[in-house]
XYZ file of C-alpha atoms in Angstrom:
263
model
C 59.435 26.962 -31.074
C 61.591 27.759 -28.492
C 64.938 26.787 -27.973
C 67.249 27.115 -24.658
C 68.779 30.320 -24.372
C 66.468 32.194 -27.081
C 65.809 35.309 -25.573
C 62.609 37.393 -26.622
C 60.014 39.803 -25.451
C 56.979 38.276 -23.787
C 53.615 39.163 -22.543
C 51.935 38.195 -19.652
C 48.594 36.306 -19.955
C 47.860 35.241 -17.171
C 48.780 35.121 -13.516
C 48.767 32.337 -10.278
C 50.659 32.381 -6.994
C 53.264 29.869 -8.435
C 54.168 32.333 -11.674
C 52.731 33.827 -14.590
C 51.645 32.688 -18.125
C 53.116 34.432 -21.145
C 53.104 34.521 -24.560
C 55.968 34.907 -27.004
C 55.708 34.895 -30.905
C 52.189 33.452 -30.802
C 53.495 30.749 -28.165
C 52.714 29.801 -24.762
C 55.572 29.875 -22.096
C 55.629 30.094 -17.781
C 57.800 32.119 -15.678
C 58.038 30.253 -12.080
C 57.638 33.245 -9.829
C 61.185 32.763 -8.589
C 62.295 33.746 -12.144
C 60.495 37.024 -12.144
C 62.074 40.108 -10.662
C 59.716 41.036 -8.223
C 60.778 37.659 -6.028
C 64.272 39.442 -5.251
C 63.417 43.013 -5.466
C 61.146 45.562 -5.043
C 59.922 45.264 -8.799
C 56.165 45.257 -8.761
C 54.841 41.739 -9.312
C 53.493 40.519 -12.594
C 50.324 41.492 -13.983
C 48.283 40.762 -17.213
C 49.665 42.856 -20.081
C 52.885 43.365 -18.865
C 55.623 43.198 -21.428
C 59.160 41.966 -20.588
C 62.086 40.537 -22.114
C 62.983 36.775 -21.002
C 64.886 33.843 -22.219
C 64.091 30.529 -22.093
C 65.448 28.115 -19.538
C 63.809 25.136 -20.421
C 62.388 24.394 -23.897
C 61.339 20.789 -23.460
C 58.923 21.587 -20.424
C 55.218 22.049 -21.308
C 54.664 24.750 -21.341
C 58.475 25.870 -22.249
C 59.852 27.371 -18.757
C 61.150 31.250 -19.104
C 63.170 33.472 -16.682
C 62.766 37.384 -16.789
C 65.734 37.646 -14.178
C 68.773 39.834 -15.606
C 71.190 37.174 -14.140
C 69.643 34.367 -16.217
C 69.455 36.771 -19.628
C 73.203 37.414 -19.127
C 74.234 33.458 -18.691
C 72.012 32.694 -21.776
C 73.976 35.004 -23.425
C 77.095 33.540 -22.469
C 75.676 29.970 -23.594
C 74.246 30.826 -26.787
C 77.268 30.476 -28.640
C 79.817 29.086 -26.797
C 78.383 26.040 -26.184
C 77.953 24.955 -29.869
C 81.576 26.165 -30.218
C 82.539 23.787 -27.298
C 80.837 20.789 -29.137
C 82.536 21.782 -32.216
C 85.814 22.518 -31.113
C 86.849 20.737 -27.426
C 88.511 22.798 -24.760
C 91.821 21.322 -23.897
C 91.085 21.824 -20.019
C 93.320 23.453 -17.709
C 92.208 26.821 -18.172
C 93.239 29.025 -15.020
C 90.934 31.197 -12.625
C 90.784 34.831 -13.540
C 90.152 37.688 -10.980
C 87.895 38.991 -13.079
C 86.610 41.988 -10.760
C 90.115 43.476 -10.889
C 90.587 43.258 -14.781
C 87.368 45.042 -15.442
C 88.506 47.673 -12.945
C 92.199 48.028 -14.743
C 90.149 48.350 -18.254
C 87.168 50.588 -16.690
C 84.622 48.320 -17.986
C 82.585 45.415 -17.212
C 83.199 42.623 -19.795
C 80.787 40.434 -21.891
C 80.076 37.445 -19.993
C 80.765 35.288 -23.068
C 84.364 36.529 -23.261
C 85.081 35.473 -19.694
C 83.343 31.822 -20.191
C 85.603 31.477 -23.506
C 88.449 32.518 -21.048
C 87.380 30.284 -18.212
C 87.088 27.398 -20.730
C 89.596 27.682 -23.200
C 92.526 30.014 -21.766
C 93.776 32.183 -24.223
C 95.306 30.725 -27.422
C 94.409 30.068 -30.867
C 91.189 28.741 -32.868
C 91.608 26.858 -36.080
C 95.588 28.242 -36.446
C 94.302 31.516 -36.916
C 92.601 33.536 -34.428
C 94.017 34.343 -31.188
C 91.871 34.886 -28.353
C 93.667 37.129 -25.931
C 93.499 36.778 -22.219
C 94.312 38.803 -18.961
C 97.278 37.910 -17.124
C 98.972 36.670 -20.537
C 102.731 36.418 -20.111
C 103.341 37.716 -23.351
C 102.238 41.207 -23.786
C 101.193 40.595 -27.462
C 98.438 38.135 -26.541
C 97.570 39.797 -23.575
C 94.241 41.416 -23.279
C 94.977 44.379 -20.618
C 98.665 44.924 -22.496
C 96.705 45.127 -26.039
C 94.134 47.288 -24.577
C 96.486 50.202 -23.923
C 98.939 49.827 -26.426
C 95.929 49.587 -29.506
C 94.612 52.903 -28.212
C 98.145 54.231 -28.629
C 98.232 53.133 -32.128
C 94.851 54.171 -33.324
C 95.304 57.534 -31.523
C 98.198 58.138 -33.603
C 96.417 56.964 -36.668
C 93.705 59.447 -36.232
C 95.811 62.090 -35.197
C 97.840 61.128 -38.738
C 94.820 61.752 -40.905
C 93.826 58.149 -41.503
C 89.783 58.020 -41.630
C 87.895 56.753 -38.512
C 85.580 53.724 -39.371
C 81.864 55.029 -39.069
C 81.453 53.042 -36.064
C 83.367 55.522 -34.006
C 82.137 58.823 -35.700
C 80.687 59.120 -31.927
C 83.156 60.162 -29.863
C 81.882 58.308 -26.632
C 82.666 54.804 -28.763
C 85.496 53.299 -27.504
C 87.472 50.227 -29.428
C 88.749 47.028 -26.786
C 90.747 44.624 -28.525
C 90.013 40.850 -27.860
C 91.267 39.085 -30.514
C 93.979 38.781 -33.497
C 94.661 37.006 -36.582
C 97.749 35.092 -36.826
C 99.811 35.908 -40.048
C 97.396 38.650 -41.288
C 98.150 40.977 -38.271
C 94.303 41.894 -38.137
C 92.967 43.036 -34.755
C 89.288 42.401 -33.344
C 87.597 44.747 -31.265
C 84.617 45.399 -29.077
C 82.543 48.316 -30.454
C 81.792 49.679 -26.709
C 79.236 52.597 -26.523
C 77.678 54.174 -23.546
C 74.393 52.847 -22.983
C 75.263 49.346 -24.214
C 75.151 46.454 -22.293
C 78.476 44.198 -22.936
C 76.532 41.244 -24.273
C 75.244 43.763 -27.258
C 78.384 44.922 -28.137
C 79.756 43.887 -31.612
C 82.675 42.900 -33.434
C 85.095 45.492 -35.514
C 87.953 44.102 -37.379
C 90.714 46.359 -38.671
C 92.883 45.311 -41.376
C 96.582 44.523 -40.186
C 98.530 46.166 -43.055
C 95.864 48.710 -44.025
C 93.260 51.034 -43.552
C 90.234 48.900 -43.866
C 87.739 48.034 -41.331
C 84.509 45.174 -40.913
C 81.857 45.552 -38.916
C 79.745 42.371 -37.413
C 76.664 42.430 -35.375
C 78.056 39.849 -33.498
C 79.581 39.055 -29.871
C 82.980 37.764 -30.059
C 82.065 33.984 -29.272
C 79.639 33.920 -31.975
C 82.189 35.311 -34.574
C 84.646 32.872 -33.158
C 81.996 30.175 -33.814
C 81.349 31.126 -37.631
C 85.099 30.895 -38.500
C 85.362 27.782 -36.717
C 82.214 26.043 -38.602
C 83.096 27.664 -41.885
C 80.261 30.089 -41.707
C 81.655 33.191 -41.472
C 81.143 36.169 -43.735
C 84.559 38.173 -43.148
C 86.267 38.856 -45.925
C 89.404 38.130 -43.965
C 88.345 34.539 -42.990
C 86.956 33.504 -46.417
C 90.086 31.721 -47.623
C 90.118 30.054 -44.555
C 89.591 26.350 -46.028
C 92.743 27.044 -48.157
C 94.742 27.866 -45.336
C 94.190 24.910 -42.569
C 93.183 21.419 -42.834
C 89.577 20.708 -41.429
C 91.190 19.009 -38.423
C 92.932 22.351 -37.754
C 89.842 24.054 -38.130
C 88.259 22.767 -34.941
C 91.107 22.500 -32.838
C 92.363 24.810 -29.982
C 95.685 25.683 -28.836
C 96.377 26.900 -25.573
C 99.218 29.292 -24.701
C 100.695 27.319 -22.463
C 101.126 24.784 -25.169
C 102.584 27.179 -27.863
C 104.773 29.048 -25.389
C 106.679 25.705 -24.485
C 107.056 24.624 -28.353
């Protein structure tokens, strides 16, 4: 059946003044009229046979309630892995506000909504004594999102110019790598693969070995990647020996920058 934040393609099977009945994977759902784009814009009203992307808002209702609003889909994508991560690794509280509009203008890109939620919930810092989440405005450039984006672009440009082969994901010259994480100790850098026409919520994770030319690609968001590392289910070669390095208690602990820098 369905679960909250689940995203799928639906087909409209019936229309009423209060909304539309839809079918997804053989199961019935309902989109209230205010959760269809036509309520807010000049988009045509729902008709039988329409196909659209929708997300589950409340799986406990009968039938389950869906939304086809782009804003709700983005929110669901931000919650799909951050909510279970917060349950497994409770945030410390006290994260600071971020001027995301200014940060995105400086980077020249819109950032994934799940990353923004992570920073707003946890701030920058270290998951499992190993995986460091970069944040904008960090007092140390090594862990600052904007500073590291500029620095890594220079470093990668020098590597390509020196003859180091690019990973297959960068064969398209219009693609770009933007760092969001760092593996303490190993020096591995975690990037988003930014591609034209691909929404930030659909960006995948690319890891570059800290002291070598090897790369890993993961079809996952940054929050999903972190969740799998913390849960011990990751398929990343560089995190497979996680249990040999940190204790089970440490694996589900987050240390914010403010705490780390004050030691």
